[in-house]
Amino acid sequence: MRLEIPDVNESSPKLSLFLASCTALFLELLVIRWVASEIPVMAYFKNFPLLAVFIGLGLGCLLSNSSRSFFTASLWGFTLLAFLIVNAEVLGWSHLIFPDANLDIWNRIFQSSSPQVLMISITNLVPIFVLLLACAFSFVGLGQLIGQKLKEGLPLHMYTIDILGSLAGVLLFGLLSYLHTAPCLWLTGGSILLVILAKLSRNLTRPFLYPIVLLFLMTPLVFLHDHSEGIVTRWSPYYKISVFPLREDPRARSYWLEVNHDVHQRMLDLSSVPKNPPNPEEWEQWKRQYDFPYELQNIQEPLGSVLIGGAGTGNDAAAATRHGATNITAVEIDPEILSLGKEMHPEHPYQNKNVHLVNTDLRSFLRRTKDHFDIIIFSILDSHTALSSLSSIRLDNYIYTVEGIRNGWKLLSPQGIMLVSFWDVDRVWLGERIYRDIELATGTPPVCTRIGGAVFFIFGPHVKHEEVTKKLQALQLPLLDSYYKRSTIRPATDDWPFLYSNPSGQPFVYYLSLCLIVILGGLTTAWVMRRQTSSEILPLDWPMLFLGGGFLLVETKAMAELSLLFGSTWIVNLFVFAGIFVMILLSNYVVFRSNKNFTNLAFLLLACSLIGWFLFPRSILNELSFTSRAFLGTFLVVIPIFFAGIVFANEFSRRKNPSVAFGSNLIGAVVGGAMEATSLSWGIRALTLVALLFYTSAWLISAKLAPSKKL
């Protein structure tokens, strides 16, 4: 059978489905990104709004037979959601904490010993769930429209259109991220898509105009909101960045930089100490923190090449130039932060001819570069955000693993020295974990000291403990080796990269929150199904539900492993998402061409690929060159996605009611998204086995039901 990919211009249902899927993905990415920027606690739990979106879309698909349209009602929900996000600071939501002492969040540390634990939990969790409820309801109308259009053609043909639309939505939002645009433009683009979609789907009615006009009117308010807080507000692909004058500098030459309403870094003029600063001791600490690596240079002379990981706006590079370094490589993942450093840093280090800027993920740079360095500095890389909406991994997690530190260690020159710094106030266990990671990575314990709130771990191939100790005594700095030495703490590894997981216990509040999302989503689905007549809604499609959970877990693991291979940058995430959609299209092509029912074979191949993915020794990858490692690693990741796509396409093509099948699949993705949290206990590789369990359940149930074929 020849593959004929449907032309989206061929008929109105196909064009409507394409645009509905494009709009849904665009708005999904908009919500996840915008919520994380204005309500900082959500930047660490991007999976929460993702699961809410899946619930809304899935519920909408299940309501596709309903005589009532939810398109306009859901648009009111989206308008409310936008209003809540814009006014998050007024509502106090910009300062919410997540009440779980076992998950560390920068500047929002929750102390479980507080006598007001219950009240704190309620006052912080209730706004979060109100936000998620608004988020879920906002997507019911789009889900209903997608479900209706899926039934207006051959299931696999229409599913192909849906995937093409989703791919277009991802690429469109990716383009806006590449251009460093702000939410006012995102909101305008989303509103235009909704108007076009309403016109195509015959939902452009007078009631629809009221919320859409409010959305358009909200756009200038969003613009004014973004430009009212600091002297400079920028949007990078990762953060909302605000820059303020630093009050502690009477010369008005230093700046305070926030990301997503959280303190991130300062741009300091440390070339000279200001006269009569408000807090002289604080200035002395700042200067010592940045000068400290070079005060040790007489131990490892001469000073030559310097690598700075997490270079930020340039304080570390400025210190290196002040101390005469002639070859400085500054690695920073955020292009907008680098740009601000070029424009605004008072010492202008990035204009220095000896400073070479590299805009990429540090771990990726360490694995690709062939250069060696006399000094390597990991400069307090605390990303303030999750890697993606699919994963609990944070942007910087792979830097502080045993393997990540070992990658840096191997790049030291024979007499080189490496310093890892971190801010561990109120979280001593964080310093203990980094100490343990270094010890396992190098085979020798580091020397530890503290300057202000920053802890420094010092080590190198020929660094002598006695010499460093004497130097610390001369500088009147404490020796803290015994304070951080704890051999029982769980080290961060590439399979378990959760640096910020408190070893004192499991994050039960986080687990409970995920369970509540799943339970509330399930109860809402059951309630809606019971209120409908049998002609309006059909029971859940259980095999498709399990397929949804399994695929989300496979997708999550693929995102983690490809980020490790190619870097944890936004552009890698974009290409991974786009690549997954391309693999799904390729799977559809195979099912189109086969014209045979090979469900059992497809499940068998998927199971074999998952087991092989789980058993393959990662140490083999680490010993290969970058090109070989990238090729083999990508192959191991892509094969399960390909077979999972074939399983889904083969099953979906046989469904008599594709809207119910698709809705059930999305509800299953919610369960799979919640199960991703098991990686916090068992590691990322274990997600493969959880996914295998989902797919096995789908196969067993499918074999019993054996629905009739409908291509």
XYZ file of C-alpha atoms in Angstrom:
711
model
C 0.000 0.000 0.000
C 1.439 3.386 -0.999
C 1.776 6.079 1.639
C -0.272 9.127 0.775
C 0.308 11.811 3.366
C -2.877 13.850 3.335
C -2.738 17.379 1.984
C -3.805 19.758 4.756
C -5.475 21.940 2.137
C -7.455 19.007 0.802
C -10.461 19.550 3.026
C -11.566 21.740 5.898
C -11.426 18.979 8.565
C -7.771 18.280 7.785
C -6.816 21.941 7.800
C -8.758 22.482 11.030
C -7.060 19.489 12.649
C -3.627 20.681 11.533
C -4.213 24.152 12.949
C -5.846 22.849 16.153
C -2.841 20.617 16.864
C -0.427 23.429 16.007
C -2.291 25.838 18.309
C -2.455 23.285 21.133
C 1.315 22.639 21.073
C 2.102 26.340 20.723
C -0.110 27.291 23.690
C 1.173 24.336 25.719
C 4.775 25.517 25.341
C 3.685 29.118 25.964
C 1.965 28.234 29.236
C 4.805 26.061 30.539
C 7.418 28.708 29.729
C 5.418 31.729 30.926
C 4.230 30.151 34.180
C 7.800 29.128 35.035
C 9.022 32.694 34.445
C 6.426 34.518 36.557
C 5.849 31.894 39.272
C 9.407 30.702 40.000
C 8.450 27.603 41.969
C 6.888 26.224 38.779
C 10.250 26.486 36.974
C 11.366 23.521 39.098
C 8.128 21.562 38.467
C 7.423 22.141 34.777
C 5.793 18.724 34.643
C 2.849 20.036 36.706
C 1.419 22.337 33.983
C 2.306 19.736 31.340
C 0.171 17.127 33.101
C -2.636 19.681 33.489
C -2.527 20.357 29.728
C -2.701 16.615 29.016
C -5.725 16.292 31.291
C -7.481 19.139 29.486
C -6.707 17.837 26.000
C -7.577 14.246 26.931
C -10.852 15.244 28.559
C -11.708 17.327 25.507
C -11.108 14.380 23.168
C -13.375 12.222 25.313
C -16.054 14.927 24.993
C -15.859 14.977 21.195
C -19.325 13.384 20.900
C -20.903 15.932 23.230
C -23.499 18.263 21.733
C -22.034 21.136 23.755
C -18.989 22.986 22.439
C -16.348 23.927 25.021
C -14.264 26.037 22.633
C -15.405 29.457 23.876
C -15.683 28.370 27.516
C -12.094 27.100 27.431
C -10.963 30.377 25.901
C -12.364 32.124 28.971
C -10.272 29.698 31.019
C -7.161 30.632 29.053
C -7.935 34.337 29.513
C -8.206 33.763 33.270
C -4.940 31.823 33.227
C -3.167 34.679 31.415
C -4.601 37.163 33.934
C -3.311 35.082 36.862
C 0.162 34.824 35.343
C 0.398 38.559 34.608
C -0.708 39.390 38.154
C 1.282 36.653 39.883
C 3.402 39.155 41.808
C 0.340 41.149 42.951
C -1.260 37.911 44.129
C 1.929 36.947 45.960
C 2.416 33.899 43.748
C 5.911 34.992 42.673
C 7.073 34.089 46.174
C 5.405 30.720 46.604
C 7.448 27.874 48.035
C 6.948 24.167 47.535
C 6.378 22.670 50.994
C 8.757 19.739 50.732
C 11.963 19.883 52.753
C 13.464 17.050 50.710
C 13.532 18.962 47.406
C 15.823 21.974 47.450
C 14.655 25.120 45.644
C 16.930 28.144 45.446
C 15.942 30.918 47.891
C 12.763 29.016 48.810
C 13.977 26.558 51.418
C 11.132 24.933 53.306
C 11.839 24.080 56.926
C 9.743 21.094 57.910
C 10.265 21.767 61.599
C 8.107 24.878 61.445
C 5.067 24.702 63.792
C 2.962 26.163 60.974
C 3.718 23.428 58.460
C 0.063 22.707 57.652
C -0.823 26.347 57.088
C 2.288 26.948 54.980
C 1.474 23.886 52.883
C -2.114 24.988 52.288
C -1.274 28.602 51.453
C 1.321 27.482 48.915
C -0.296 24.402 47.384
C -3.773 25.895 46.916
C -2.598 28.615 44.469
C -0.582 26.006 42.577
C -3.627 23.763 42.132
C -5.854 26.738 41.206
C -3.345 27.538 38.476
C -3.297 23.921 37.279
C -7.097 23.780 37.231
C -7.221 26.893 35.036
C -4.514 25.376 32.854
C -6.413 22.108 32.363
C -9.717 23.813 31.570
C -7.996 26.097 29.044
C -7.245 23.118 26.792
C -10.561 21.231 26.955
C -11.966 23.099 23.951
C -8.920 22.432 21.792
C -8.963 18.768 22.825
C -12.638 18.490 21.908
C -12.002 20.024 18.478
C -9.042 17.695 17.838
C -11.157 14.699 18.838
C -13.974 15.749 16.513
C -11.666 16.204 13.544
C -9.883 12.888 14.125
C -13.178 11.124 13.358
C -13.655 12.883 10.013
C -11.234 10.696 8.092
C -9.222 7.479 8.256
C -7.700 7.285 11.757
C -4.066 6.972 10.733
C -4.380 9.647 8.048
C -5.856 12.107 10.537
C -3.286 11.162 13.172
C -0.566 12.010 10.648
C -2.141 15.447 10.203
C -2.220 15.847 13.985
C 1.491 15.066 14.265
C 2.354 17.466 11.426
C 0.411 20.204 13.214
C 2.133 19.440 16.512
C 5.516 19.599 14.811
C 4.584 22.986 13.325
C 3.575 24.286 16.778
C 6.884 23.198 18.310
C 8.913 24.792 15.507
C 6.898 28.023 15.647
C 7.452 28.484 19.367
C 11.080 27.435 18.895
C 11.498 30.243 16.364
C 10.128 32.775 18.853
C 12.529 31.446 21.505
C 15.431 31.729 19.071
C 14.513 35.382 18.510
C 14.469 36.000 22.311
C 10.902 37.290 22.151
C 8.757 38.205 25.178
C 5.337 36.869 26.316
C 3.508 39.823 24.739
C 4.482 38.450 21.331
C 3.747 34.856 22.368
C 0.276 35.895 23.517
C -0.352 37.834 20.311
C 0.716 34.861 18.197
C -1.442 32.458 20.210
C -4.463 34.773 19.953
C -4.074 35.039 16.171
C -3.899 31.238 15.900
C -7.082 30.951 17.974
C -8.938 33.446 15.773
C -7.946 31.608 12.575
C -8.866 28.272 14.143
C -12.233 29.634 15.296
C -12.938 30.825 11.756
C -12.029 27.466 10.202
C -13.985 25.431 12.778
C -17.029 27.727 12.729
C -16.515 28.839 16.328
C -16.077 32.523 15.445
C -19.249 33.618 17.237
C -20.112 36.692 19.286
C -19.489 34.910 22.624
C -16.020 33.958 21.311
C -15.160 37.600 20.622
C -15.382 38.704 24.265
C -12.501 36.598 25.661
C -10.357 36.964 22.529
C -10.672 40.763 22.665
C -9.636 40.644 26.326
C -6.586 38.583 25.347
C -5.571 41.128 22.737
C -6.119 43.971 25.228
C -3.983 42.115 27.768
C -0.987 42.122 25.409
C 0.092 45.746 26.090
C -0.350 45.102 29.819
C 2.025 42.157 29.516
C 4.516 44.409 27.709
C 4.290 47.111 30.401
C 4.590 44.482 33.127
C 7.818 43.182 31.617
C 9.332 46.667 31.458
C 8.340 47.989 34.855
C 10.582 46.072 37.217
C 14.221 46.729 36.309
C 16.264 49.063 34.206
C 16.617 46.177 31.759
C 14.273 43.234 31.144
C 15.240 40.552 28.648
C 13.858 37.157 27.695
C 16.344 34.432 26.928
C 15.355 30.922 25.788
C 15.598 29.917 29.469
C 14.596 32.833 31.697
C 12.997 36.172 32.247
C 16.010 38.324 33.155
C 15.745 41.589 35.107
C 18.680 43.872 35.882
C 18.728 46.458 38.711
C 21.348 48.888 40.008
C 23.204 47.424 42.974
C 22.438 49.695 45.930
C 25.597 48.578 47.722
C 27.745 50.289 45.066
C 27.754 54.080 45.625
C 29.532 54.479 42.270
C 26.420 53.108 40.468
C 28.691 50.844 38.406
C 27.481 47.446 39.597
C 24.228 45.611 38.918
C 21.945 42.983 40.387
C 20.623 40.333 38.006
C 17.501 38.264 38.659
C 16.084 35.365 36.654
C 12.425 34.416 37.055
C 12.167 36.719 40.102
C 15.061 34.954 41.854
C 18.507 36.286 42.676
C 20.965 34.875 40.167
C 24.173 36.905 40.082
C 25.739 40.349 40.351
C 27.771 42.310 37.821
C 30.483 43.761 40.078
C 33.215 46.290 39.538
C 35.936 44.694 41.660
C 38.814 46.464 39.955
C 38.728 48.810 42.923
C 36.833 48.923 46.202
C 34.264 51.765 46.348
C 34.743 54.453 48.953
C 32.454 54.189 51.971
C 30.266 51.310 50.739
C 27.217 50.481 52.918
C 28.725 47.107 53.845
C 32.545 46.970 53.472
C 32.758 43.346 54.694
C 30.390 42.192 51.961
C 32.530 43.835 49.282
C 35.624 42.209 50.717
C 33.931 38.801 50.581
C 32.838 39.304 46.961
C 36.339 40.264 45.903
C 37.925 37.342 47.748
C 35.502 34.848 46.211
C 36.522 35.785 42.674
C 40.222 36.357 43.406
C 40.639 33.169 45.431
C 41.529 30.768 42.537
C 44.421 33.033 41.565
C 45.660 33.497 45.110
C 46.445 29.786 44.934
C 48.420 30.137 41.701
C 51.832 30.115 43.369
C 51.066 26.477 44.188
C 50.612 25.622 40.524
C 52.703 28.145 38.571
C 52.786 29.481 35.968
C 49.238 30.728 35.359
C 48.199 30.043 31.772
C 44.929 28.809 30.353
C 41.742 29.132 32.428
C 38.365 27.463 31.873
C 35.347 29.056 33.574
C 32.158 26.997 33.635
C 29.039 29.033 34.335
C 30.749 32.273 33.333
C 27.581 34.339 33.656
C 27.968 38.059 33.028
C 31.730 38.013 33.548
C 32.839 38.354 37.186
C 35.081 35.282 36.989
C 36.508 36.326 33.620
C 37.208 39.808 35.001
C 39.112 38.292 37.931
C 41.146 36.119 35.554
C 42.131 39.133 33.429
C 43.069 41.136 36.523
C 45.472 38.356 37.519
C 47.141 38.140 34.114
C 45.618 35.026 32.555
C 46.415 35.016 28.848
C 43.980 32.374 27.593
C 40.526 32.397 29.203
C 37.650 30.231 27.971
C 34.298 31.357 29.401
C 31.440 28.846 28.956
C 27.864 30.045 29.563
C 24.658 28.318 28.489
C 22.435 31.417 28.330
C 23.088 33.664 25.303
C 21.203 36.619 26.779
C 23.243 36.571 29.993
C 26.404 36.599 27.873
C 24.993 39.521 25.895
C 24.210 41.466 29.076
C 27.755 40.822 30.285
C 29.143 42.267 27.057
C 26.919 45.338 27.295
C 26.799 46.136 30.984
C 29.609 44.584 33.008
C 31.584 47.535 34.450
C 34.978 45.880 33.868
C 34.118 44.809 30.283
C 35.866 41.405 30.547
C 34.157 40.033 27.449
C 35.791 42.716 25.324
C 39.224 41.491 26.390
C 41.109 39.777 23.546
C 42.240 37.009 25.930
C 38.664 35.956 26.754
C 37.009 33.450 24.423
C 33.246 33.056 24.836
C 31.517 29.713 24.314
C 27.704 29.672 24.395
C 26.849 26.053 25.192
C 26.197 23.577 27.975
C 29.327 23.056 30.107
C 29.060 19.256 30.206
C 28.819 19.133 26.428
C 31.873 21.402 26.135
C 33.900 19.227 28.515
C 33.194 16.140 26.433
C 33.974 17.766 23.081
C 36.987 19.988 23.680
C 40.527 18.682 23.181
C 42.152 21.572 25.049
C 43.744 21.310 28.479
C 43.722 23.972 31.176
C 45.858 25.123 34.095
C 42.835 26.240 36.102
C 39.262 24.944 35.763
C 36.506 26.685 37.716
C 32.930 25.432 38.155
C 31.427 28.726 39.276
C 28.226 28.139 41.296
C 26.125 26.691 38.478
C 22.599 26.796 39.918
C 20.214 26.912 36.981
C 16.930 27.790 38.763
C 14.950 25.733 36.263
C 14.196 22.181 35.119
C 15.737 20.766 31.964
C 12.317 20.287 30.355
C 8.661 19.760 31.177
C 9.157 15.996 30.886
C 11.790 15.546 33.538
C 12.739 16.229 37.156
C 16.317 16.859 36.018
C 17.497 20.445 36.337
C 19.493 22.285 33.716
C 22.792 21.988 35.607
C 22.361 18.514 37.135
C 24.740 16.727 34.769
C 27.599 19.101 35.678
C 27.878 17.920 39.270
C 27.708 14.179 38.684
C 30.704 11.923 39.257
C 31.087 11.564 35.495
C 30.733 15.318 34.904
C 33.467 16.191 37.387
C 35.649 13.450 35.917
C 35.205 15.017 32.464
C 36.619 18.263 33.846
C 39.390 16.510 35.770
C 40.683 14.883 32.567
C 41.141 18.310 30.954
C 43.591 19.561 33.586
C 47.199 20.106 32.574
C 49.771 18.023 34.515
C 50.138 20.758 37.139
C 46.555 21.996 36.857
C 44.128 22.844 39.633
C 40.340 22.590 39.650
C 37.912 24.486 41.871
C 34.231 23.667 42.289
C 32.251 26.307 44.147
C 28.700 26.220 45.429
C 26.366 28.078 47.744
C 25.359 25.693 50.523
C 23.762 27.952 53.148
C 21.134 25.909 55.050
C 21.927 22.839 52.936
C 25.143 21.274 54.215
C 24.175 17.960 52.601
C 24.677 19.625 49.206
C 28.317 20.257 50.034
C 28.621 16.700 51.334
C 27.301 15.314 48.047
C 29.677 17.424 45.939
C 32.588 16.348 48.173
C 31.630 12.693 47.650
C 31.242 13.170 43.875
C 34.735 14.676 43.629
C 36.210 11.916 45.757
C 34.690 9.209 43.536
C 35.570 11.043 40.311
C 39.246 11.604 41.118
C 40.095 8.941 43.692
C 41.307 11.584 46.143
C 39.409 13.850 48.547
C 39.325 17.597 47.793
C 40.451 20.386 50.103
C 37.479 22.446 51.290
C 37.128 26.019 52.499
C 34.507 28.750 52.668
C 34.387 32.418 51.717
C 31.128 34.024 52.779
C 28.306 31.711 51.697
C 30.361 30.035 48.963
C 32.132 26.723 49.558
C 35.222 25.883 47.490
C 36.407 22.357 46.733
C 40.051 22.344 45.541
C 41.724 19.393 43.818
C 44.050 18.431 40.977
C 46.381 15.647 39.805
C 49.343 17.016 41.741
C 47.635 19.279 44.283
C 49.240 18.605 47.661
C 46.921 18.783 50.622
C 49.617 20.167 52.904
C 50.530 23.045 50.604
C 46.904 24.075 50.081
C 46.279 23.880 53.833
C 49.212 26.201 54.502
C 47.940 28.624 51.891
C 44.479 28.636 53.463
C 46.029 29.360 56.852
C 47.996 32.249 55.352
C 44.788 33.620 53.845
C 42.980 33.095 57.171
C 40.428 30.786 55.607
C 38.941 27.746 57.383
C 39.751 24.134 56.505
C 36.453 22.241 56.218
C 37.422 18.780 54.941
C 36.060 16.930 57.949
C 32.878 19.022 57.863
C 31.864 17.774 54.410
C 33.328 14.269 54.400
C 30.410 11.812 54.492
C 30.889 8.522 52.702
C 27.291 7.349 53.205
C 25.605 10.074 51.177
C 24.265 9.004 47.776
C 26.500 10.470 45.044
C 25.084 12.179 41.962
C 25.690 10.114 38.813
C 24.544 10.328 35.215
C 21.857 7.770 36.040
C 20.852 9.551 39.261
C 21.801 13.224 38.651
C 19.598 14.694 41.377
C 22.065 16.962 43.155
C 19.291 18.807 44.996
C 17.582 15.766 46.515
C 17.870 15.985 50.294
C 19.247 12.668 51.648
C 17.213 12.975 54.847
C 14.132 11.471 53.189
C 11.936 11.018 50.126
C 10.042 14.018 48.644
C 6.658 12.736 49.759
C 4.862 16.070 49.276
C 6.023 16.069 45.655
C 4.872 12.479 45.193
C 1.556 13.293 46.868
C 1.051 16.316 44.618
C 1.578 14.185 41.511
C -0.846 11.579 42.861
C -3.421 14.315 43.503
C -3.068 15.566 39.934
C -3.628 12.044 38.602
C -6.520 11.350 41.005
C -8.248 14.673 40.334
C -7.803 14.153 36.604
C -9.236 10.640 36.889
C -12.181 11.735 39.053
C -12.976 14.597 36.687
C -12.893 12.221 33.732
C -15.145 9.730 35.539
C -17.577 12.475 36.606
C -17.868 13.858 33.088
C -18.310 10.382 31.610
C -21.132 9.566 34.036
C -22.957 12.807 33.226
C -22.936 12.072 29.499
C -25.386 9.813 27.750
C -24.065 6.640 26.195
C -24.368 8.233 22.743
C -22.097 11.111 23.698
C -19.123 9.421 25.296
C -17.589 5.966 25.286
C -15.582 4.156 27.977
C -11.857 4.699 28.194
C -9.694 2.779 25.767
C -7.418 1.016 28.250
C -4.774 -0.283 25.836
C -4.343 3.218 24.429
C -4.172 4.605 27.960
C -1.256 2.324 28.820
C 0.416 3.162 25.517
C 0.235 6.849 26.459
C 1.915 6.249 29.808
C 4.624 4.095 28.278
C 5.441 6.509 25.496
C 5.774 9.497 27.829
C 8.295 7.544 29.908
C 10.248 6.552 26.781
C 10.160 10.188 25.655
C 11.365 11.384 29.059
C 14.299 8.994 29.115
C 15.169 9.919 25.537
C 15.215 13.605 26.482
C 17.547 12.926 29.424
C 19.977 10.755 27.475
C 20.134 12.981 24.394
C 20.681 16.031 26.611
C 23.585 14.173 28.159
C 24.969 13.308 24.725
C 24.542 16.666 23.006
C 24.102 19.172 25.834
C 21.285 20.438 28.038
C 20.531 23.442 25.842
C 17.128 24.641 24.692
C 18.042 24.011 21.060
C 18.827 20.352 21.843
C 15.446 20.062 23.567
C 13.755 21.613 20.537
C 15.407 19.191 18.114
C 14.626 16.232 20.400
C 10.924 17.134 20.459
C 10.910 17.721 16.707
C 12.861 14.484 16.143
C 10.322 12.497 18.146
C 7.522 13.783 15.926
C 9.562 12.890 12.837
C 10.079 9.354 14.176
C 6.322 9.068 14.744
C 5.729 10.089 11.133
C 8.233 7.459 10.019
C 6.413 4.857 12.121
C 3.136 5.856 10.484
C 4.774 5.378 7.095
C 5.782 1.813 7.991
C 2.251 0.950 9.113
C 0.803 2.530 5.965
C 3.100 0.482 3.732
C 2.631 -2.817 5.548
C -1.171 -3.012 5.312
C -0.939 -5.891 7.782
C -1.822 -6.409 11.398
C 1.461 -7.186 13.150
C 0.586 -6.053 16.664
C 2.328 -8.940 18.431
C 5.518 -8.526 16.407
C 5.528 -4.772 17.020
C 5.163 -5.271 20.777
C 7.940 -7.892 20.745
C 10.361 -5.611 18.890
C 9.523 -2.754 21.255
C 10.111 -4.944 24.314
C 13.459 -6.152 22.931
C 14.578 -2.594 22.164
C 13.625 -1.427 25.675
C 15.433 -4.323 27.336
C 18.493 -3.741 25.144
C 18.381 -0.022 25.987
C 18.271 -0.888 29.672
C 21.060 -3.479 29.627
C 23.525 -1.677 27.354
C 26.577 -0.683 29.452
C 26.907 3.121 29.454
C 30.628 2.759 30.177
C 31.109 1.665 26.549
C 29.699 4.979 25.345
C 32.039 6.937 27.609
C 35.087 5.275 26.054
C 34.128 6.210 22.476
C 34.952 9.376 20.547
C 32.275 12.054 20.505
C 31.133 11.180 16.978
C 30.889 7.442 17.699
C 29.259 8.068 21.063
C 26.693 10.436 19.517
C 25.862 7.982 16.717
C 25.522 4.882 18.909
C 23.788 6.724 21.734
C 21.248 8.271 19.361
C 20.601 4.877 17.770
C 19.875 3.313 21.180
C 17.457 6.151 21.979
C 15.715 6.296 18.598
C 14.959 2.574 18.137
C 12.512 2.288 21.107
C 10.763 5.497 19.977
C 10.431 4.082 16.458
C 8.950 0.784 17.614
C 6.710 2.572 20.135
C 5.417 4.679 17.253
C 4.729 1.556 15.195
C 2.829 -0.019 18.105
C 0.697 3.095 18.536
C 0.034 3.565 14.811
C -0.893 -0.092 14.399
C -3.293 0.028 17.350
C -4.741 3.440 16.482
C -5.494 2.419 12.898
C -7.774 -0.342 14.230
C -9.876 1.907 16.491
C -13.531 2.495 15.657
C -13.585 5.675 17.753
C -10.242 7.474 17.304
C -11.208 10.449 19.477
C -11.766 8.220 22.522
C -8.550 6.342 21.744
C -6.588 9.592 21.484
C -8.171 11.035 24.630
C -7.401 7.857 26.562
C -3.821 8.025 25.310
C -3.446 11.571 26.682
C -4.929 10.576 30.045
C -2.424 7.714 30.121
C 0.358 10.217 29.474
C -0.663 11.942 32.713
C -0.119 8.697 34.619
C 3.207 8.137 32.850
C 4.270 11.701 33.645
C 3.571 11.123 37.315
C 5.490 7.833 37.247
C 8.547 9.746 35.969
C 9.029 10.811 39.576
C 10.161 7.264 40.382
C 13.504 8.244 38.838
C 14.142 10.305 41.993
C 14.410 7.010 43.855
C 15.472 4.433 41.274
C 17.357 6.473 38.695
C 16.660 7.371 35.085
C 17.521 3.956 33.634
C 14.727 2.390 35.692
C 12.184 4.396 33.668
C 12.825 1.896 30.877
C 11.455 -0.919 33.031
C 8.443 1.149 34.100
C 7.746 1.896 30.425
C 8.080 -1.823 29.647
C 5.472 -2.540 32.326
C 3.072 -0.068 30.712
C 3.580 -1.544 27.253
C 3.188 -5.107 28.531
C -0.128 -4.129 30.137
C -1.260 -2.544 26.887
C -0.351 -5.704 24.943
C -2.159 -8.049 27.337
C -5.348 -5.964 27.349
C -5.204 -5.420 23.581
C -4.873 -9.142 22.977
C -8.074 -9.753 24.956
C -10.109 -6.967 23.375
C -8.841 -7.445 19.769
C -10.851 -4.553 18.250
C -11.919 -4.836 14.641
C -9.637 -3.346 12.014
C -10.464 -0.014 10.429
C -7.735 1.472 8.228
